[in-house]
Amino acid sequence: VTAALGGDGGPVVLGLDVGGTQIRAAAILPSGERRGRRSGATPVADGPEAVYSACADLLGGVVEYLAPVDRARVVAIGISCAGPVNPWRGQVLDPPNVPPLHNAFLAGQLEARLDLPAYLERDTNVAALGEHWLGAARGCRDFMYVTVSTGLGGAVYADGRLLLGPDGTAGEIGHVTLLEGGPRCGCGGVGHLEAISSGSGLAGQARDCIVSTTAGVSISPFLAEREAVAPLTGRDVAEGELAGDSICTALMARARRAFAIACVGWVNTFNPERIVIGGTVAQRQGERWLEPARAEIAATGLRSPSARVQIVAAELGEDVGLVGAWPLVAERHGDPMWRAQRPAG
Ligand SMILES: [Zn+2]
């Protein structure tokens, strides 16, 4: 990828990462260095115009920050956004965490406001490109990127490129049923991996565990105490386990177990060289989260792919969506396929 756009002195990309709570922006140099990084709150309570304006203001600030020599080298905008998205239309579809962007043509809107070509991709796919370029998946022709955070998502990079599918939704690995009759998922499904193992899934299961509906008594004093202070999060459940709370311990054990079982399925299905695991939940858990996956793969996976695969932590942290904007643009800029389905005007 680096060869396609040249080395130092090559093109500069404006990276934009639109999430449910924050929007981040920075200029990304061919070295991967970020310049003019800034962020702001996502105006989720307002309409789409407010989000477009917030994005354009941040990007405008980045451009102003750049030295003239770098500003002259800016070629395009690479946008990472909570999915699902249609990358060819530059359209965000129905993101549960960013309601104002429902069906929004985000790429086209920012092209018009910044007067630069813009390329949109799902956050997990952009993160995979970032980890492939400068992080834990360097040199891999076949790998998966998985994030365990508020949600649980991922990307499949196979035979040297992202697997997209005709709707761009391939790699939405959090929405497979791991437990029939299990907890309800944010997508409406039941027993999905995301509902069991993600931060929001853990929080939802924890809420169900505070009070026994039949007896009306608190069955997790730890969670009841936390909930009296603030709405429960996945972090509360993880900390409850460390504090010895039996409900939290059971929920965390099941979350790791479901994740480990899902990993075996991915190894058998996609034969990845590596599974790169990021996201705040997995990062805080560290080896505690990765080791059960390795053990389950070794015990139950198909022999050849299980012997090959490495389960590793992501390396790029919270700026992965900004860093990944550079290889996203490097891969797509100048190829008319990526802008041919944009709405006119
Ligand atoms: Zn789901």
Short mmCIF file of C-alpha atoms and ligand atoms in Angstrom, two decimals:
data_model
loop_
_atom_site.label_atom_id
_atom_site.label_comp_id
_atom_site.label_asym_id
_atom_site.label_seq_id
_atom_site.Cartn_x
_atom_site.Cartn_y
_atom_site.Cartn_z
CA VAL A 1 0.00 0.00 0.00
CA THR A 2 2.77 2.40 0.93
CA ALA A 3 4.36 1.88 -2.48
CA ALA A 4 1.15 2.94 -4.23
CA LEU A 5 1.27 6.47 -2.84
CA GLY A 6 5.02 6.85 -2.43
CA GLY A 7 7.08 7.42 0.70
CA ASP A 8 7.89 10.63 2.56
CA GLY A 9 6.86 13.69 0.66
CA GLY A 10 3.88 11.69 -0.62
CA PRO A 11 0.20 12.43 -0.20
CA VAL A 12 -1.42 13.57 3.02
CA VAL A 13 -4.88 12.23 3.92
CA LEU A 14 -7.47 13.87 6.15
CA GLY A 15 -8.64 11.17 8.55
CA LEU A 16 -12.06 11.35 10.18
CA ASP A 17 -13.46 8.91 12.72
CA VAL A 18 -17.17 9.25 13.51
CA GLY A 19 -18.32 7.32 16.57
CA GLY A 20 -21.33 7.31 18.85
CA THR A 21 -19.75 9.64 21.41
CA GLN A 22 -16.80 11.33 19.69
CA ILE A 23 -15.69 12.58 16.31
CA ARG A 24 -11.92 12.66 15.78
CA ALA A 25 -9.93 14.21 12.95
CA ALA A 26 -6.27 14.52 11.97
CA ALA A 27 -4.05 14.79 8.95
CA ILE A 28 -2.24 11.50 8.29
CA LEU A 29 1.22 11.68 6.75
CA PRO A 30 2.75 8.89 4.63
CA SER A 31 4.75 7.90 7.72
CA GLY A 32 1.52 7.37 9.68
CA GLU A 33 2.21 10.42 11.81
CA ARG A 34 -0.88 12.42 12.87
CA ARG A 35 -0.90 16.20 12.55
CA GLY A 36 -3.44 18.64 13.96
CA ARG A 37 -5.38 15.95 15.79
CA ARG A 38 -8.59 17.17 17.39
CA SER A 39 -11.91 15.79 18.56
CA GLY A 40 -15.39 16.85 19.59
CA ALA A 41 -18.59 15.36 20.93
CA THR A 42 -20.90 13.73 18.37
CA PRO A 43 -24.15 15.75 18.33
CA VAL A 44 -26.30 12.60 18.43
CA ALA A 45 -29.38 14.47 19.68
CA ASP A 46 -29.46 16.77 16.64
CA GLY A 47 -30.15 16.14 12.96
CA PRO A 48 -27.69 15.06 10.24
CA GLU A 49 -26.75 18.67 9.39
CA ALA A 50 -25.31 19.12 12.87
CA VAL A 51 -23.11 16.03 12.40
CA TYR A 52 -21.96 17.16 8.94
CA SER A 53 -21.09 20.59 10.35
CA ALA A 54 -19.22 19.12 13.32
CA CYS A 55 -17.17 16.90 10.95
CA ALA A 56 -16.48 19.77 8.52
CA ASP A 57 -15.45 22.12 11.35
CA LEU A 58 -12.97 19.58 12.74
CA LEU A 59 -11.52 18.84 9.30
CA GLY A 60 -11.33 22.55 8.50
CA GLY A 61 -9.39 23.06 11.74
CA VAL A 62 -6.95 20.33 10.76
CA VAL A 63 -6.36 21.89 7.33
CA GLU A 64 -5.73 25.31 8.89
CA TYR A 65 -3.26 23.78 11.35
CA LEU A 66 -1.13 22.25 8.56
CA ALA A 67 1.99 23.94 7.29
CA PRO A 68 1.49 25.10 3.68
CA VAL A 69 3.85 22.38 2.39
CA ASP A 70 1.69 19.65 3.96
CA ARG A 71 -1.60 21.36 3.09
CA ALA A 72 -0.64 21.32 -0.57
CA ARG A 73 -0.22 17.53 -0.41
CA VAL A 74 -3.73 16.75 0.94
CA VAL A 75 -5.41 14.47 -1.63
CA ALA A 76 -8.60 13.19 -0.02
CA ILE A 77 -10.63 12.46 3.11
CA GLY A 78 -10.79 8.95 4.57
CA ILE A 79 -13.82 8.42 6.82
CA SER A 80 -14.22 5.71 9.44
CA CYS A 81 -17.79 5.45 10.72
CA ALA A 82 -19.85 3.17 12.92
CA GLY A 83 -21.47 0.63 10.63
CA PRO A 84 -23.15 -0.63 8.68
CA VAL A 85 -22.11 1.53 5.74
CA ASN A 86 -22.27 1.23 1.95
CA PRO A 87 -18.77 2.28 0.82
CA TRP A 88 -19.64 2.63 -2.88
CA ARG A 89 -22.50 5.03 -2.20
CA GLY A 90 -20.59 6.71 0.62
CA GLN A 91 -23.68 6.12 2.72
CA VAL A 92 -24.09 5.32 6.39
CA LEU A 93 -27.02 2.89 6.71
CA ASP A 94 -28.64 2.40 10.12
CA PRO A 95 -26.00 2.87 12.85
CA PRO A 96 -27.56 2.12 16.26
CA ASN A 97 -25.13 4.49 18.03
CA VAL A 98 -25.33 7.48 15.66
CA PRO A 99 -29.07 7.90 14.91
CA PRO A 100 -28.76 11.22 13.00
CA LEU A 101 -26.72 9.46 10.31
CA HIS A 102 -29.51 7.05 9.38
CA ASN A 103 -29.17 6.62 5.57
CA ALA A 104 -26.89 9.69 5.44
CA PHE A 105 -24.68 10.25 2.39
CA LEU A 106 -21.82 11.27 4.64
CA ALA A 107 -18.99 11.04 2.07
CA GLY A 108 -20.81 13.23 -0.48
CA GLN A 109 -21.74 15.79 2.16
CA LEU A 110 -18.13 16.17 3.27
CA GLU A 111 -16.84 16.24 -0.33
CA ALA A 112 -19.10 19.23 -0.95
CA ARG A 113 -18.10 21.00 2.27
CA LEU A 114 -14.33 20.44 2.03
CA ASP A 115 -14.00 20.33 -1.77
CA LEU A 116 -12.00 17.09 -1.57
CA PRO A 117 -12.83 13.50 -2.63
CA ALA A 118 -14.04 11.46 0.36
CA TYR A 119 -14.07 7.70 0.94
CA LEU A 120 -16.25 6.09 3.61
CA GLU A 121 -15.79 2.69 5.24
CA ARG A 122 -17.01 0.88 8.36
CA ASP A 123 -14.87 1.64 11.42
CA THR A 124 -13.75 -1.96 11.89
CA ASN A 125 -12.67 -2.26 8.24
CA VAL A 126 -10.67 0.97 8.51
CA ALA A 127 -9.12 -0.30 11.74
CA ALA A 128 -8.11 -3.51 9.96
CA LEU A 129 -6.36 -1.45 7.24
CA GLY A 130 -4.59 0.56 9.94
CA GLU A 131 -3.39 -2.52 11.84
CA HIS A 132 -2.27 -4.04 8.53
CA TRP A 133 -0.32 -0.93 7.58
CA LEU A 134 1.43 -0.08 10.85
CA GLY A 135 0.15 -2.39 13.59
CA ALA A 136 -0.30 -6.01 14.65
CA ALA A 137 -1.23 -7.34 11.18
CA ARG A 138 1.81 -6.03 9.28
CA GLY A 139 2.75 -8.40 6.49
CA CYS A 140 -0.40 -10.54 6.79
CA ARG A 141 -2.22 -11.52 3.61
CA ASP A 142 -5.03 -13.18 5.60
CA PHE A 143 -6.11 -11.91 8.99
CA MET A 144 -9.10 -10.82 11.02
CA TYR A 145 -9.51 -7.70 13.11
CA VAL A 146 -11.92 -7.93 16.03
CA THR A 147 -12.94 -5.15 18.40
CA VAL A 148 -14.55 -5.89 21.75
CA SER A 149 -15.78 -2.55 23.00
CA THR A 150 -19.27 -1.08 23.52
CA GLY A 151 -20.16 -3.25 20.54
CA LEU A 152 -18.42 -6.28 19.06
CA GLY A 153 -17.42 -6.10 15.44
CA GLY A 154 -14.71 -7.00 13.04
CA ALA A 155 -13.23 -7.25 9.60
CA VAL A 156 -12.09 -10.10 7.41
CA TYR A 157 -8.98 -9.45 5.31
CA ALA A 158 -8.59 -12.36 2.92
CA ASP A 159 -6.24 -12.94 -0.02
CA GLY A 160 -4.78 -9.47 0.45
CA ARG A 161 -7.95 -7.38 0.64
CA LEU A 162 -10.97 -6.59 2.74
CA LEU A 163 -13.92 -8.93 2.35
CA LEU A 164 -16.92 -6.63 1.73
CA GLY A 165 -19.81 -8.55 0.17
CA PRO A 166 -22.32 -6.86 -2.18
CA ASP A 167 -23.76 -4.73 0.64
CA GLY A 168 -20.45 -3.95 2.35
CA THR A 169 -21.54 -5.70 5.55
CA ALA A 170 -19.27 -8.75 5.44
CA GLY A 171 -17.25 -9.09 8.64
CA GLU A 172 -20.10 -8.02 10.98
CA ILE A 173 -19.03 -10.93 13.15
CA GLY A 174 -20.81 -9.84 16.35
CA HIS A 175 -24.22 -10.80 15.05
CA VAL A 176 -24.10 -14.57 15.03
CA THR A 177 -26.10 -16.62 17.51
CA LEU A 178 -23.93 -18.19 20.20
CA LEU A 179 -26.67 -18.96 22.68
CA GLU A 180 -30.19 -19.89 21.68
CA GLY A 181 -32.62 -18.11 23.98
CA GLY A 182 -29.75 -15.90 25.23
CA PRO A 183 -29.76 -12.15 25.85
CA ARG A 184 -31.33 -9.81 23.29
CA CYS A 185 -28.91 -7.97 21.00
CA GLY A 186 -28.99 -4.27 20.07
CA CYS A 187 -29.72 -5.37 16.49
CA GLY A 188 -32.90 -7.17 17.59
CA GLY A 189 -31.42 -10.66 17.43
CA VAL A 190 -31.25 -13.09 20.33
CA GLY A 191 -28.15 -14.67 21.87
CA HIS A 192 -25.74 -12.89 19.52
CA LEU A 193 -22.04 -12.78 20.41
CA GLU A 194 -22.31 -9.00 20.84
CA ALA A 195 -25.15 -9.42 23.38
CA ILE A 196 -23.04 -11.84 25.43
CA SER A 197 -19.47 -10.55 25.18
CA SER A 198 -19.46 -6.79 24.37
CA GLY A 199 -19.52 -3.93 26.87
CA SER A 200 -23.13 -3.03 26.10
CA GLY A 201 -24.07 -6.71 26.17
CA LEU A 202 -22.45 -7.18 29.57
CA ALA A 203 -24.21 -4.05 30.85
CA GLY A 204 -27.57 -5.33 29.61
CA GLN A 205 -27.08 -8.73 31.20
CA ALA A 206 -25.96 -7.04 34.42
CA ARG A 207 -29.15 -4.96 34.58
CA ASP A 208 -31.14 -8.19 34.34
CA CYS A 209 -29.13 -9.58 37.26
CA ILE A 210 -29.60 -6.82 39.82
CA VAL A 211 -33.00 -7.81 41.04
CA SER A 212 -34.57 -11.23 40.93
CA THR A 213 -37.96 -10.54 39.39
CA THR A 214 -39.64 -13.35 41.30
CA ALA A 215 -38.22 -12.75 44.74
CA GLY A 216 -37.74 -8.97 44.42
CA VAL A 217 -34.41 -9.18 46.19
CA SER A 218 -31.02 -7.97 45.03
CA ILE A 219 -28.98 -10.92 43.77
CA SER A 220 -25.81 -8.93 43.05
CA PRO A 221 -25.08 -6.42 45.82
CA PHE A 222 -22.02 -5.18 43.87
CA LEU A 223 -24.04 -4.33 40.76
CA ALA A 224 -26.93 -2.87 42.77
CA GLU A 225 -24.48 -0.53 44.50
CA ARG A 226 -22.89 0.54 41.20
CA GLU A 227 -26.25 1.08 39.55
CA ALA A 228 -27.33 3.43 42.32
CA VAL A 229 -24.48 5.76 41.24
CA ALA A 230 -24.61 5.59 37.43
CA PRO A 231 -26.00 3.39 34.64
CA LEU A 232 -24.15 0.07 34.52
CA THR A 233 -21.39 -0.53 31.99
CA GLY A 234 -19.32 -3.51 30.95
CA ARG A 235 -16.51 -2.10 33.06
CA ASP A 236 -18.68 -2.47 36.20
CA VAL A 237 -19.09 -6.17 35.45
CA ALA A 238 -15.35 -6.65 34.89
CA GLU A 239 -14.56 -4.85 38.14
CA GLY A 240 -17.23 -6.87 39.94
CA GLU A 241 -15.40 -10.03 38.94
CA LEU A 242 -12.16 -8.68 40.40
CA ALA A 243 -14.07 -7.78 43.58
CA GLY A 244 -15.29 -11.36 43.89
CA ASP A 245 -18.96 -10.83 42.99
CA SER A 246 -20.30 -14.22 41.86
CA ILE A 247 -22.80 -12.84 39.29
CA CYS A 248 -20.12 -10.68 37.64
CA THR A 249 -17.69 -13.61 37.67
CA ALA A 250 -20.24 -15.80 35.89
CA LEU A 251 -21.04 -13.11 33.30
CA MET A 252 -17.37 -12.44 32.52
CA ALA A 253 -16.60 -16.16 32.29
CA ARG A 254 -19.47 -16.63 29.84
CA ALA A 255 -18.37 -13.59 27.82
CA ARG A 256 -14.83 -14.99 27.43
CA ARG A 257 -16.15 -18.47 26.72
CA ALA A 258 -18.55 -17.31 23.99
CA PHE A 259 -15.75 -15.25 22.44
CA ALA A 260 -13.38 -18.23 22.50
CA ILE A 261 -15.96 -20.47 20.80
CA ALA A 262 -16.60 -17.80 18.16
CA CYS A 263 -12.84 -17.62 17.49
CA VAL A 264 -12.76 -21.33 16.67
CA GLY A 265 -15.48 -20.74 14.08
CA TRP A 266 -13.52 -17.87 12.50
CA VAL A 267 -10.32 -19.92 12.40
CA ASN A 268 -12.07 -22.86 10.76
CA THR A 269 -13.99 -20.63 8.32
CA PHE A 270 -11.40 -18.07 7.20
CA ASN A 271 -8.00 -19.66 7.94
CA PRO A 272 -6.48 -16.35 9.17
CA GLU A 273 -2.76 -16.06 9.95
CA ARG A 274 -3.69 -13.77 12.85
CA ILE A 275 -6.71 -12.58 14.74
CA VAL A 276 -5.92 -9.06 15.94
CA ILE A 277 -8.07 -8.14 18.92
CA GLY A 278 -8.68 -4.55 19.99
CA GLY A 279 -11.36 -2.52 21.77
CA THR A 280 -11.53 -1.27 25.34
CA VAL A 281 -13.06 -4.41 26.88
CA ALA A 282 -10.44 -6.76 25.40
CA GLN A 283 -7.61 -4.29 26.09
CA ARG A 284 -8.45 -3.99 29.78
CA GLN A 285 -8.82 -7.78 30.09
CA GLY A 286 -5.53 -8.42 28.29
CA GLU A 287 -4.30 -12.02 28.37
CA ARG A 288 -7.30 -12.93 30.50
CA TRP A 289 -9.39 -12.43 27.35
CA LEU A 290 -6.95 -13.82 24.75
CA GLU A 291 -5.75 -16.96 26.52
CA PRO A 292 -9.13 -18.81 26.64
CA ALA A 293 -9.47 -18.18 22.90
CA ARG A 294 -6.04 -19.71 22.24
CA ALA A 295 -6.86 -22.69 24.45
CA GLU A 296 -10.22 -23.32 22.79
CA ILE A 297 -8.71 -23.11 19.30
CA ALA A 298 -5.95 -25.55 20.28
CA ALA A 299 -8.48 -27.95 21.82
CA THR A 300 -11.28 -27.92 19.25
CA GLY A 301 -10.23 -26.13 16.03
CA LEU A 302 -9.35 -27.79 12.76
CA ARG A 303 -5.74 -28.86 12.98
CA SER A 304 -3.93 -26.93 10.21
CA PRO A 305 -5.53 -23.49 10.66
CA SER A 306 -5.39 -23.82 14.46
CA ALA A 307 -1.67 -24.57 14.39
CA ARG A 308 -1.06 -21.53 12.19
CA VAL A 309 -3.23 -18.81 13.73
CA GLN A 310 -1.86 -16.27 16.23
CA ILE A 311 -4.21 -14.52 18.63
CA VAL A 312 -2.67 -11.10 19.30
CA ALA A 313 -3.62 -7.75 20.81
CA ALA A 314 -4.15 -4.75 18.52
CA GLU A 315 -1.33 -2.20 18.58
CA LEU A 316 -2.69 1.13 17.40
CA GLY A 317 -5.14 2.06 20.17
CA GLU A 318 -7.91 4.62 19.90
CA ASP A 319 -6.45 6.42 16.86
CA VAL A 320 -6.60 3.30 14.67
CA GLY A 321 -9.54 4.75 12.71
CA LEU A 322 -7.52 7.86 11.86
CA VAL A 323 -4.37 5.94 10.91
CA GLY A 324 -6.42 3.56 8.74
CA ALA A 325 -7.73 6.46 6.69
CA TRP A 326 -4.40 6.66 4.89
CA PRO A 327 -4.36 3.08 3.48
CA LEU A 328 -8.11 3.40 2.79
CA VAL A 329 -7.48 6.37 0.52
CA ALA A 330 -4.30 4.78 -0.88
CA GLU A 331 -6.33 1.75 -1.92
CA ARG A 332 -9.32 3.61 -3.40
CA HIS A 333 -8.29 7.06 -4.57
CA GLY A 334 -8.44 7.36 -8.33
CA ASP A 335 -10.48 4.16 -8.80
CA PRO A 336 -13.87 5.38 -10.14
CA MET A 337 -15.62 2.28 -8.73
CA TRP A 338 -15.53 3.83 -5.26
CA ARG A 339 -17.41 6.98 -6.23
CA ALA A 340 -19.58 5.83 -9.14
CA GLN A 341 -22.68 5.14 -7.01
CA ARG A 342 -22.79 8.51 -5.26
CA PRO A 343 -26.07 10.44 -5.62
CA ALA A 344 -25.88 13.26 -8.19
CA GLY A 345 -25.33 16.80 -6.88
ZN ZN B 1 -26.97 -8.73 16.95
#
